Coordinates of C-alpha atoms in Angstrom, one line a residue:
Chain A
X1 CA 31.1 -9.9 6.9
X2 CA 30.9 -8.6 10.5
X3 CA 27.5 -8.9 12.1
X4 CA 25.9 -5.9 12.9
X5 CA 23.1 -5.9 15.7
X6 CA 21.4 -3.4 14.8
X7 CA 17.9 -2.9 17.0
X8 CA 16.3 -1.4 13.4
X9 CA 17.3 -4.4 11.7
X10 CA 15.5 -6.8 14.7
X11 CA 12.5 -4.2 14.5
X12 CA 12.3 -4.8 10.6
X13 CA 12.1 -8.7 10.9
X14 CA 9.5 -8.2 13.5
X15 CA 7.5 -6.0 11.2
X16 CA 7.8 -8.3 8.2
X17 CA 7.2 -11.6 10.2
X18 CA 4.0 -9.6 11.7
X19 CA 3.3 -8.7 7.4
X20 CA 4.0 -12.3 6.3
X21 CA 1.6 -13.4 9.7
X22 CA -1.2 -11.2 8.1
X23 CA -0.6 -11.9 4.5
X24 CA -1.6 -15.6 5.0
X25 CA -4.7 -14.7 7.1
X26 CA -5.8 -12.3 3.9
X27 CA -5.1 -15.3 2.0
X28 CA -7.4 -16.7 4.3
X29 CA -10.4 -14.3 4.2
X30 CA -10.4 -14.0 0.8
X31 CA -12.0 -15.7 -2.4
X32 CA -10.3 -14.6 -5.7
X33 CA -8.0 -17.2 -7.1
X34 CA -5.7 -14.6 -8.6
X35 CA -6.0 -12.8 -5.1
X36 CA -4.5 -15.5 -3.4
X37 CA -1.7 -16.1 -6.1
X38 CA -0.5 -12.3 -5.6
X39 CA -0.8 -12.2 -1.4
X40 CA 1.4 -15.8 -2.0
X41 CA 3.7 -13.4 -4.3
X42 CA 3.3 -10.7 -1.9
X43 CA 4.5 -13.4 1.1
X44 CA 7.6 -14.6 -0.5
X45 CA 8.2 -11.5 -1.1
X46 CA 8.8 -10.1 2.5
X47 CA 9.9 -13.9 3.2
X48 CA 13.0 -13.2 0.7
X49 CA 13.3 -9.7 2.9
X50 CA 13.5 -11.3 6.6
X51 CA 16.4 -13.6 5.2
X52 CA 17.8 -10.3 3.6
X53 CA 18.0 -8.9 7.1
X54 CA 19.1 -11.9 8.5
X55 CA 22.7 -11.7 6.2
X56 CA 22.6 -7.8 6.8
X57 CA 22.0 -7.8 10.6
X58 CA 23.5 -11.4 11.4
X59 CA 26.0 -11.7 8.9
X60 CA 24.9 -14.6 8.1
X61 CA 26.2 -14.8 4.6
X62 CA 25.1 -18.3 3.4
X63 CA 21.6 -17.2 3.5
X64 CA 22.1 -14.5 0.7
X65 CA 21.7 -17.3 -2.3
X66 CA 18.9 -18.6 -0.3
X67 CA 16.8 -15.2 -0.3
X68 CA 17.4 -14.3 -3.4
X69 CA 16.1 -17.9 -4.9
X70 CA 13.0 -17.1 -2.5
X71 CA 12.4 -13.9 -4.4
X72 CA 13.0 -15.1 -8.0
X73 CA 11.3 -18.8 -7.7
X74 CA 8.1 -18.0 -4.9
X75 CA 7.8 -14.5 -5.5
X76 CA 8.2 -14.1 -9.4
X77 CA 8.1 -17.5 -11.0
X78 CA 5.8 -19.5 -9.1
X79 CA 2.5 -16.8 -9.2
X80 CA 3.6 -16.6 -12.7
X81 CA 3.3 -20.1 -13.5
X82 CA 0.0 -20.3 -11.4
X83 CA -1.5 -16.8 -13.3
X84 CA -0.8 -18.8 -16.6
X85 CA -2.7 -22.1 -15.3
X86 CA -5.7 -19.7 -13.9
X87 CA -5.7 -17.7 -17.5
X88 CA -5.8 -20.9 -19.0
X89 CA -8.9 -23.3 -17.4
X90 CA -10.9 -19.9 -16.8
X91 CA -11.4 -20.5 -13.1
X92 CA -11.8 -17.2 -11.0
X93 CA -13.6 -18.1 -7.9
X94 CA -13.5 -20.5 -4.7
X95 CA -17.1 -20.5 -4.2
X96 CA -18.2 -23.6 -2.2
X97 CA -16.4 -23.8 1.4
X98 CA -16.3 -26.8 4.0
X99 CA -15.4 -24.0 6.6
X100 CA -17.3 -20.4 6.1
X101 CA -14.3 -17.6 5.8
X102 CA -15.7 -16.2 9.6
X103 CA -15.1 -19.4 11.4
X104 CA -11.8 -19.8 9.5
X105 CA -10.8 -16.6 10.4
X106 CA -11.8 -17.2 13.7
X107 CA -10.1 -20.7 13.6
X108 CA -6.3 -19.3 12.4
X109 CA -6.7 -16.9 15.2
X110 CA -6.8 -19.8 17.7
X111 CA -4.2 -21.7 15.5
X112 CA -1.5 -18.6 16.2
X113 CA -2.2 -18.4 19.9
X114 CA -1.8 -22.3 20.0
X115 CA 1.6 -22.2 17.7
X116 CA 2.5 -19.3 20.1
X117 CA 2.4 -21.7 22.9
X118 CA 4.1 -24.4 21.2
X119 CA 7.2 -21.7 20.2
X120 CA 7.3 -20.6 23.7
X121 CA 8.0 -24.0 25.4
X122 CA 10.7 -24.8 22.6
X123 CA 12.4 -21.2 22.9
X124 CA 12.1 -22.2 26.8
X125 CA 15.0 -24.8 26.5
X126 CA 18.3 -23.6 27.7
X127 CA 20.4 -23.6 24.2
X128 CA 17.7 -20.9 22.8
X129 CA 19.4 -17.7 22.5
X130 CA 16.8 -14.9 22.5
X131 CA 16.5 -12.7 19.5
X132 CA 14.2 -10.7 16.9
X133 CA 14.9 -13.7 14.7
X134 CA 13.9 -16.5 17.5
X135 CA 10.5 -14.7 18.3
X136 CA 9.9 -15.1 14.6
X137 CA 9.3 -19.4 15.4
X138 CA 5.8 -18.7 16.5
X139 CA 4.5 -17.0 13.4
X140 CA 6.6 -20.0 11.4
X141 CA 4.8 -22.4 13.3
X142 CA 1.6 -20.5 12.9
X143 CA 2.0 -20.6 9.1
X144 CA 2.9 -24.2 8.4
X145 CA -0.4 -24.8 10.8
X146 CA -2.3 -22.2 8.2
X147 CA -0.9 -24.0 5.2
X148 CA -2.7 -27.3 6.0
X149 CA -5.8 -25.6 7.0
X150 CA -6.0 -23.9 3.9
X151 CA -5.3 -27.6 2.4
X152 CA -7.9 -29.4 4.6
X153 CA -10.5 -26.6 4.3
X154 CA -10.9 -25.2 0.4
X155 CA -11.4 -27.5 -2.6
X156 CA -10.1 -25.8 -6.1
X157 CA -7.1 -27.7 -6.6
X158 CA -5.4 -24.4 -6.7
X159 CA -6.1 -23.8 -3.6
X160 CA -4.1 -26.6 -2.4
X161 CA -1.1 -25.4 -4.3
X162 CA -1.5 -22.2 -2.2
X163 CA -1.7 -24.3 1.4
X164 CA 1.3 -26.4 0.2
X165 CA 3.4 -23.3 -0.7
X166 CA 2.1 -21.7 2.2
X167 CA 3.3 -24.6 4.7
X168 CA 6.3 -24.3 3.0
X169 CA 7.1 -20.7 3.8
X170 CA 6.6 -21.4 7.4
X171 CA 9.2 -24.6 7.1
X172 CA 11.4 -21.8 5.6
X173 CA 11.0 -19.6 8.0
X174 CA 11.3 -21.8 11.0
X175 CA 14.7 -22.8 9.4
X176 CA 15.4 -19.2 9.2
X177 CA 14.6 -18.6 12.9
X178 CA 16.1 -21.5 14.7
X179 CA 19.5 -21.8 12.9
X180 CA 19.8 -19.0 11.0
X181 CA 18.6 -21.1 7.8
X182 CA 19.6 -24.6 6.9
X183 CA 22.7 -25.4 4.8
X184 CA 22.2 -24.1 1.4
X185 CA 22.5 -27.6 -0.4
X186 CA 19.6 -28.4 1.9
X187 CA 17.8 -25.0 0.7
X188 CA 18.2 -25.6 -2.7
X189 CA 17.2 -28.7 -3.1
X190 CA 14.0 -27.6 -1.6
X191 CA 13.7 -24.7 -3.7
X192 CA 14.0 -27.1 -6.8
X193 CA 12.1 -29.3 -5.2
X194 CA 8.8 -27.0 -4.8
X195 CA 9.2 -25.0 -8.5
X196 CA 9.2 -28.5 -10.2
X197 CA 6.2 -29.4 -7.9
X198 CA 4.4 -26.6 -8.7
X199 CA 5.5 -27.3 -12.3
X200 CA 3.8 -30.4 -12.5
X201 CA 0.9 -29.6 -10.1
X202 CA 0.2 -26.5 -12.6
X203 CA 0.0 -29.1 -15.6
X204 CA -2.2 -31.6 -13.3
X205 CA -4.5 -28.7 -12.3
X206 CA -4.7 -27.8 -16.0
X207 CA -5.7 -31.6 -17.4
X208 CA -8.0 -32.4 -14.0
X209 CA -10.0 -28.9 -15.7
X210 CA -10.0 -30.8 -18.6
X211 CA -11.3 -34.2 -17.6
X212 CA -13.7 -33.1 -15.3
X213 CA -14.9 -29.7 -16.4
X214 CA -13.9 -28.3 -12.7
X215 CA -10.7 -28.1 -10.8
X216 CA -12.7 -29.0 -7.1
X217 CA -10.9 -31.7 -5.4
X218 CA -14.5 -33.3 -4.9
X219 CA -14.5 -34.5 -8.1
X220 CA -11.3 -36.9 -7.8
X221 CA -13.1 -39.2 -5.9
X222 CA -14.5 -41.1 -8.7
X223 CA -11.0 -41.8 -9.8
X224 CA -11.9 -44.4 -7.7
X225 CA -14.8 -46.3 -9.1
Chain B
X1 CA -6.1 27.8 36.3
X2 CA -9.7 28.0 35.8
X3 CA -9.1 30.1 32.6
X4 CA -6.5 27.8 31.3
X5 CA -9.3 24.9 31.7
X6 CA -12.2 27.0 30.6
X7 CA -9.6 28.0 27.5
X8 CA -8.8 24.3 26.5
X9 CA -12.6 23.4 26.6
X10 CA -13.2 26.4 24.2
X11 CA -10.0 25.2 22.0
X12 CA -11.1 21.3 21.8
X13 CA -14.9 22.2 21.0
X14 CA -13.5 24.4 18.3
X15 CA -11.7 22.3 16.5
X16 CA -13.4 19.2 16.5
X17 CA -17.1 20.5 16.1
X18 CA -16.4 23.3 14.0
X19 CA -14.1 21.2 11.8
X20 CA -15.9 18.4 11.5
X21 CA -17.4 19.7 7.9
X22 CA -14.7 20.7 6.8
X23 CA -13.0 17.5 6.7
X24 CA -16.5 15.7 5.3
X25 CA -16.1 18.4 2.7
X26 CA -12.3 17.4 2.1
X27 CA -13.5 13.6 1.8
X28 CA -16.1 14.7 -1.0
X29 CA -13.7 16.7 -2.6
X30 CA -11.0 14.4 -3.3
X31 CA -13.6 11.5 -4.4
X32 CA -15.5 13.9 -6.8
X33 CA -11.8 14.6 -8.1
X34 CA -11.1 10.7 -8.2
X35 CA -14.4 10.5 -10.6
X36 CA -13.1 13.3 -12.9
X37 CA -16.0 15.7 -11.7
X38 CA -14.9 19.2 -10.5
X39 CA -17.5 18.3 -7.4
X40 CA -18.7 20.9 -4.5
X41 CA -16.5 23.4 -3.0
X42 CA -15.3 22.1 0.6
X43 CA -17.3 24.1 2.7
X44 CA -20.6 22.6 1.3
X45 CA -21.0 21.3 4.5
X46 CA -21.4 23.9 6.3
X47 CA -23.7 25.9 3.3
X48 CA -26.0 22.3 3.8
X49 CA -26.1 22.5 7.7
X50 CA -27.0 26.1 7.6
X51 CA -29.6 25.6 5.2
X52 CA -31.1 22.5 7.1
X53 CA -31.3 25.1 10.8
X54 CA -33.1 27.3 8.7
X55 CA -35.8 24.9 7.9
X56 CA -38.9 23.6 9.3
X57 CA -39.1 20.4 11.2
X58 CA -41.7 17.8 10.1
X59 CA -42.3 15.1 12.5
X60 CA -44.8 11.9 12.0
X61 CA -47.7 11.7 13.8
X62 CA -46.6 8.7 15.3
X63 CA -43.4 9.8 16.8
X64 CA -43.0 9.7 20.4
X65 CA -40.9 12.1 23.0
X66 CA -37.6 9.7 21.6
X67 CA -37.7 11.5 18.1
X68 CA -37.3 14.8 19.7
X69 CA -34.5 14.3 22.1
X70 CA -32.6 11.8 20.1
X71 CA -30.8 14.5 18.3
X72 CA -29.7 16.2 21.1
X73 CA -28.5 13.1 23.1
X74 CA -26.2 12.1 19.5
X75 CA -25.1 15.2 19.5
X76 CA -24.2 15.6 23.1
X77 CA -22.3 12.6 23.3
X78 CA -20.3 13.3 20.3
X79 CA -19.8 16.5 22.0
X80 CA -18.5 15.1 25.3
X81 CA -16.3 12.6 23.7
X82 CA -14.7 15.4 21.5
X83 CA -13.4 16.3 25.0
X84 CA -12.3 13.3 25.8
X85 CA -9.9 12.2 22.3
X86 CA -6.8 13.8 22.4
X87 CA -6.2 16.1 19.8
X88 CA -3.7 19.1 20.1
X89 CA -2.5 19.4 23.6
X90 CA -2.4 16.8 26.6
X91 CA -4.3 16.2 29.1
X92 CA -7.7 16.0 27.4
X93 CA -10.1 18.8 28.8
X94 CA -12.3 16.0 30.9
X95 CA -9.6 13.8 31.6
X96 CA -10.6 12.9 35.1
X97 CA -14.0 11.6 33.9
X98 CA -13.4 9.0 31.9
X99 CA -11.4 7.0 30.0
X100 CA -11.1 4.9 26.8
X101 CA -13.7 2.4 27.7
X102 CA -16.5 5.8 28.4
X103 CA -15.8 7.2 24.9
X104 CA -16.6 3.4 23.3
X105 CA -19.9 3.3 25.4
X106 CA -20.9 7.0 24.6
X107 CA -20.5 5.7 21.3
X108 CA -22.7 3.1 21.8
X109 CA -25.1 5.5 23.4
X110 CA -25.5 7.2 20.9
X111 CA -26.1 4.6 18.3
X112 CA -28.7 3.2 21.0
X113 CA -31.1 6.2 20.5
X114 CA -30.5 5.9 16.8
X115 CA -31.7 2.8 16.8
X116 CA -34.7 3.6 19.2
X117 CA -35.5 6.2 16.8
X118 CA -35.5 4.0 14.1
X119 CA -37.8 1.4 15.2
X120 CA -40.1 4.6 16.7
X121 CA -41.8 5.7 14.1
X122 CA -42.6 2.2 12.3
X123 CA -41.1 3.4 9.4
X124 CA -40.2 0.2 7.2
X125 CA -37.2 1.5 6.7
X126 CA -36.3 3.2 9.9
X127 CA -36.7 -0.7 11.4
X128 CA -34.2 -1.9 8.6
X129 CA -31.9 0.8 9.3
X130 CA -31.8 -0.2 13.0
X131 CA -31.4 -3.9 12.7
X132 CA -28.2 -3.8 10.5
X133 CA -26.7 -1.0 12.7
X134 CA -27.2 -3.1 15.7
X135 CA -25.9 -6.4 14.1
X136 CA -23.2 -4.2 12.5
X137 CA -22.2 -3.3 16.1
X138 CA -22.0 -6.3 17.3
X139 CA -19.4 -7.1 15.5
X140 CA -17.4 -3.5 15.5
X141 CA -17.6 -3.1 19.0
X142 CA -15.1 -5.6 20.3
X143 CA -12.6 -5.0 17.5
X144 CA -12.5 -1.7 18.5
X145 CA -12.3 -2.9 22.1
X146 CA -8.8 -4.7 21.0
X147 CA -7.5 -2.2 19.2
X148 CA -7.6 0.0 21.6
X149 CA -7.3 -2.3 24.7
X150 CA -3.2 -3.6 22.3
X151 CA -2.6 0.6 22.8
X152 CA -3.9 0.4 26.2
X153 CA -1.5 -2.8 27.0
X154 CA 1.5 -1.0 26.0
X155 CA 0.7 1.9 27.4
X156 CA -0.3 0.5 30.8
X157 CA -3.4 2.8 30.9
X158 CA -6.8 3.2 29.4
X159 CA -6.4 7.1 29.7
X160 CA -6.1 8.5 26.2
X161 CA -3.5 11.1 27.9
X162 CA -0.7 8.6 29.7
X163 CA -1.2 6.4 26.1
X164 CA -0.7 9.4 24.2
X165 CA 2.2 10.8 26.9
X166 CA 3.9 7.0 27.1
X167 CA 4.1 6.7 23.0
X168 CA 5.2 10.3 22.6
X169 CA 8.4 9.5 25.2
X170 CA 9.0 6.4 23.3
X171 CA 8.8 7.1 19.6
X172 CA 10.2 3.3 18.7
X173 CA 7.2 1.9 19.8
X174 CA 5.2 3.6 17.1
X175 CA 6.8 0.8 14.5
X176 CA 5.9 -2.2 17.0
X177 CA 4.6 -4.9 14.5
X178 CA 1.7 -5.1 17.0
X179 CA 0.8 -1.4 17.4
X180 CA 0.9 -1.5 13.2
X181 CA -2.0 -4.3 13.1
X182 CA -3.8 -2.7 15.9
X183 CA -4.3 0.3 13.8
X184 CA -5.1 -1.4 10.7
X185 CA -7.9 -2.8 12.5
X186 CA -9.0 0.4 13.7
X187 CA -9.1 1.6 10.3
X188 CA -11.2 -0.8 9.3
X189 CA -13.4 -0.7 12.8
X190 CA -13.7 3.0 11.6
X191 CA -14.7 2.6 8.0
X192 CA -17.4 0.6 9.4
X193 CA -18.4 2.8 12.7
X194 CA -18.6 6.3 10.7
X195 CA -20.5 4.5 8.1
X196 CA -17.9 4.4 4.9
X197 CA -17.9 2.8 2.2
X198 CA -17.3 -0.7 2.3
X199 CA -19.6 -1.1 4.9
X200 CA -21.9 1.8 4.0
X201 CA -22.4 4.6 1.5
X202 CA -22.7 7.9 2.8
X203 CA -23.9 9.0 -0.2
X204 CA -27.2 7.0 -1.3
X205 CA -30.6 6.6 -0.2
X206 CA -31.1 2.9 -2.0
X207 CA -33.0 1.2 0.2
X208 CA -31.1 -2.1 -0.4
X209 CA -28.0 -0.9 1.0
X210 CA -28.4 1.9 3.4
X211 CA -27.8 1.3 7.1
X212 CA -27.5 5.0 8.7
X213 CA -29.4 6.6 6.2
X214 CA -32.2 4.2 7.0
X215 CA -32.3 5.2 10.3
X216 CA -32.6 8.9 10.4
X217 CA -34.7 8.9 6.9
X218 CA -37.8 10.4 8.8
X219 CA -36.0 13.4 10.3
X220 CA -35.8 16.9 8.4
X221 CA -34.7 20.4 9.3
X222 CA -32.6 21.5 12.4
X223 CA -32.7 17.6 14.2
X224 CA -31.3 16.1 10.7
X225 CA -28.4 19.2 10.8
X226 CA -27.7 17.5 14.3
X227 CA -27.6 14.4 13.6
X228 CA -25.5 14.9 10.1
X229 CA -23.3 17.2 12.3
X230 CA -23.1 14.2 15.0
X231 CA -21.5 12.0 12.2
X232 CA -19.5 14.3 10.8
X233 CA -18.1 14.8 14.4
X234 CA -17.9 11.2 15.0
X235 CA -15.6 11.0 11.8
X236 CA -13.1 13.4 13.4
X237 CA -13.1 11.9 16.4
X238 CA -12.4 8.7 14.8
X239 CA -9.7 10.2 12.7
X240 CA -8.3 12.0 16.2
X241 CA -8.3 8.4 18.0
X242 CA -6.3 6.9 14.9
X243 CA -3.4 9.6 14.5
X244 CA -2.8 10.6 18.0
X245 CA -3.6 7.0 19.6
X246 CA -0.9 5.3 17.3
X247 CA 1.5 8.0 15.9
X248 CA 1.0 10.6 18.6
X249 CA 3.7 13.1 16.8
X250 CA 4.1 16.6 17.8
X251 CA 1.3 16.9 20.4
X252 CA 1.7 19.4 22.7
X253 CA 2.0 19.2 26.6
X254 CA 1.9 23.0 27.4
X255 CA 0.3 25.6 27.0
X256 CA 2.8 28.1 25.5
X257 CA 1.7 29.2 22.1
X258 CA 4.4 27.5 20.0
X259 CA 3.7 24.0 21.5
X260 CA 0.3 24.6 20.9
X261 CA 0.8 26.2 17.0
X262 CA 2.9 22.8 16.2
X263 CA 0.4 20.6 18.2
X264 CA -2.6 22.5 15.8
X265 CA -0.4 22.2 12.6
X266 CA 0.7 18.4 13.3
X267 CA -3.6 17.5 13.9
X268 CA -4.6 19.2 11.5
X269 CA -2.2 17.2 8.8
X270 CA -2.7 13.7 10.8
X271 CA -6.4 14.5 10.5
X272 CA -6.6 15.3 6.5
X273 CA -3.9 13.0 5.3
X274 CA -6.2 10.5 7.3
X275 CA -9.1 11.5 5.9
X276 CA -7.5 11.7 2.5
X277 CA -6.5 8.0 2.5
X278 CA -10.2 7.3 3.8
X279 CA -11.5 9.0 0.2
X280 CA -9.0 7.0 -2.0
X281 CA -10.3 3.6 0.1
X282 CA -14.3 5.2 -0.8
X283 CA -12.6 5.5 -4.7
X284 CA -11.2 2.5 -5.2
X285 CA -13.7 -0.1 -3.6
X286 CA -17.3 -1.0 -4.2
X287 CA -19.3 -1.3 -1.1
X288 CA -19.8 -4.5 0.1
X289 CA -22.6 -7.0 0.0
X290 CA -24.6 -6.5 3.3
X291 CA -23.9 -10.1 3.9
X292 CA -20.0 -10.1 3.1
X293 CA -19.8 -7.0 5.9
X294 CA -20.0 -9.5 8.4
X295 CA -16.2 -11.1 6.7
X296 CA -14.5 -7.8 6.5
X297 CA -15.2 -6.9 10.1
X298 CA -13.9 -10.3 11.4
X299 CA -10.7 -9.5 9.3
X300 CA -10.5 -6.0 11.6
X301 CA -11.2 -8.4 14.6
X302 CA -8.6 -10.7 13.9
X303 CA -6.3 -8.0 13.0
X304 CA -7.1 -6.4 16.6
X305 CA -6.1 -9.9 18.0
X306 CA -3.4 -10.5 16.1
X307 CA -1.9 -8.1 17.3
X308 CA -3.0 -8.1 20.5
X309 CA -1.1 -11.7 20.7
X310 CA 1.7 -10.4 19.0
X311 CA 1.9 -7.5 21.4
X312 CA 2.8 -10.8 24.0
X313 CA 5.0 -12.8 21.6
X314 CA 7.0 -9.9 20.4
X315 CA 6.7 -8.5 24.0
X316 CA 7.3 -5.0 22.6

């Protein structure tokens, strides 16, 4: 396939790096379980796109198998999975928070200026080649970051899920950026990796409900007693 | 000269003021269509203001010299910044007064004397009113400030004409990721400024949730026409700022007839397809919880920033 540099397809990736960016700030700023489930479909979603345009406008034809598992496993089967889980233990809401949404709001904003910083003094080195695709590091950066602090600041064990899958976007994406994506042996394995993960987290989330009439992480403590 | 500036005063004034309830009568329109009701025609608007001149004024016994030139300083000041938001033709009539940053604080002058003017009559409500505005503001103010100030950066200007003038000789820069989140979060800064859903219903008088309502609850007659004129104004303008700040398409930079006739057409659909997607947002949303405002305008303000930081990381 002959790489075509096309300045619509680098304006494209820009636009959906700058979508997937806000996606996980919605994600973020909002409190409905099933809400955060669809902006995760949503995510993947124009995730599955940026490696789209990466084969289109790079030629980078490995990546094809590797966005189209993106779409089918995080953007259909994973929220689907997860919708089941939430149908099932009846859980709607993340209610109590260690971090109110304003400050976290506030908080990611700092966390993208700082991954911003941290991409810019990587791209610096002399073997980084400029392009639409290495400007997208920052926001990957800025993702992983988000993924933990959605882990470290929200309790429903769903939640977590959400961070996880959320951090691993960004490692996707930062693949994407630096080397065009990582060989697809590596991708797979990941992509395996994550649905069976979310799998078995999906049936842990399901019999933690059960046990201890709540899915907040709070409660796991006295697992250790 | 002087009848080509005289002309372009006459030509802004026109279609901002005299449209302004038109496009509030659009906006009720298409959500009494959304509801399944046949609803007013669209010129209601005008049919309430003229009713409201006609009548008497009835003013507390209380009220101070505020309550009777607040409506005229709202209304002034939405009248000077109609000159100063370009709408069909650049450069804006006053464009050697001011720029960006004197509409935002003749905004805020504005909502100062509404808030006077609620607290001035010791109205229960009226002091209600005022607090929420102001703590509303607080918040709005500097989202709007970088939304506009991520235009301003890529323009290299905080005149409204050179942004409009830079973005219309560089069409690509419409798409920029950045300039796309800035005006999201003007959208959302505007919902929240001309007193829209989410943040406020135009519509009710429930004491629980009103915020502008509260505050001009004591006026009547010709000063309530101007102050229901002023917002309807303030709509447009807000509308105007949105289309031809971002997506300043088919604006006109003479003054021959066809420029101008394409310049009128291409506002005139800018401004109701805006306003349009502002009545499906009114449709399909439940205002908010006074106390969840607060987390929807800090989305708008990160939005602002976002892109703002973008603006530097894509370097548009």
């Amino acid at each position: 396939m002959i790489p075509v540099h096309l300045p619509l397809v680098e304006l494209l990736i820009d636009i959906f790096a700058a979508s997937i960016l806000v996606t996980a700030f919605l994600i973020v700023s909002s409190r409905s379980l099933v809400f955060y489930i669809r902006l995760f479909a949503l995510q993947s979603l124009l995730l599955g796109m940026v490696a789209l345009l990466v084969v289109i406008g790079y030629g980078e034809t490995h990546i094809l198998i590797a966005a189209i598992l993106t779409i089918a496993i995080k953007a259909i089967a994973i929220p689907v999975v997860l919708t089941r889980v939430i149908e099932r233990i009846h859980v709607q809401k993340e209610i109590r928070f260690r971090m109110s949404i304003t400050a976290s709001l506030m908080f990611c904003g700092g966390i993208v200026i700082l991954a911003d910083s941290v991409a810019q003094s990587i791209l610096r080195s002399p073997h980084a080649e400029a392009s639409a695709v290495t400007r997208v590091l920052s926001v990957s950066i800025a993702m992983m970051l988000i993924g933990l602090f959605i882990m470290m600041t929200r309790q429903k064990a769903l939640t977590q899920i959400i961070g996880l899958l959320t951090m691993e976007n960004g490692v996707f994406l930062s693949g994407l950026s630096i080397t065009y994506g990582m060989p697809l042996i590596v991708e797979v394995g990941i992509f395996f990796d994550i649905l069976v993960a979310v799998l078995i987290l999906g049936v842990f989330v399901f019999r933690i409900n059960k046990t201890f009439e709540s899915i907040s992480i709070d409660s796991l403590r006295s697992l250790r007693h | 000269m002087a009848t080509i500036i005289l002309l372009s005063f006459l030509f802004q004034i026109i279609l901002v003021i005299a449209l302004a309830p038109l496009v509030t009568g659009i906006i009720r329109k298409t959500k009494a269509r959304f509801q399944h009701r046949r609803g007013a025609t669209v010129l209601q608007p005008y049919y309430d203001l003229v009713k409201l001149m006609r009548k008497d004024v009835v003013v507390s016994s209380v009220a101070s010299w505020l309550f009777h030139c607040t409506p005229f300083v709202v209304f002034s000041s939405m009248v000077v910044i109609s000159l100063l938001v370009p709408t069909v033709v650049t450069p804006v009539p006053l464009h050697w007064v001011g720029d960006i940053i004197a509409v935002i604080y003749l905004f805020a002058l504005g909502r100062f004397f509404m808030a006077l003017v609620g607290l001035d009559t010791a109205s229960a409500f009226g002091g209600l009113g005022s607090s929420r505005e102001m703590s509303i503001a607080s918040i709005v103010e500097p989202a709007m400030m970088l939304a506009i100030f991520t235009a301003a950066v890529t323009a290299g200007s905080t005149d409204l004409s050179v942004i409009v003038d830079r973005l219309s000789t560089t069409p690509a820069s419409m798409l920029n990721p950045s300039h796309l989140l800035a005006f999201a979060g003007l959208f959302v800064v505007s919902l929240a400024e001309t007193g829209r859903i989410p943040v406020d219903n135009p519509a009710t008088h429930l004491e629980l949730t009103m915020i502008h309502e509260a505050m001009i609850l004591e006026y009547s007659g010709p000063y309530l026409a101007l102050i229901e004129w002023a917002s309807q104004v303030k709509l447009v303008i807000f509308l105007a700022l949105m289309a031809n700040m971002f997506f300043p398409l088919g604006m006109a930079t003479t003054w021959s007839p066809s420029a101008l006739a394409v310049g009128a057409g291409a506002f005139l659909l800018k401004v109701i397809g805006l306003a349009l997607i502002v009545a499906l947002v009114e449709s399909t949303n439940a205002k908010l919880r006074l106390f969840r405002v607060p987390e929807l305008l800090v989305v708008a303000f990160i939005l602002s920033l976002l892109s703002l930081i973008l603006y530097f990381i894509v370097g548009a």
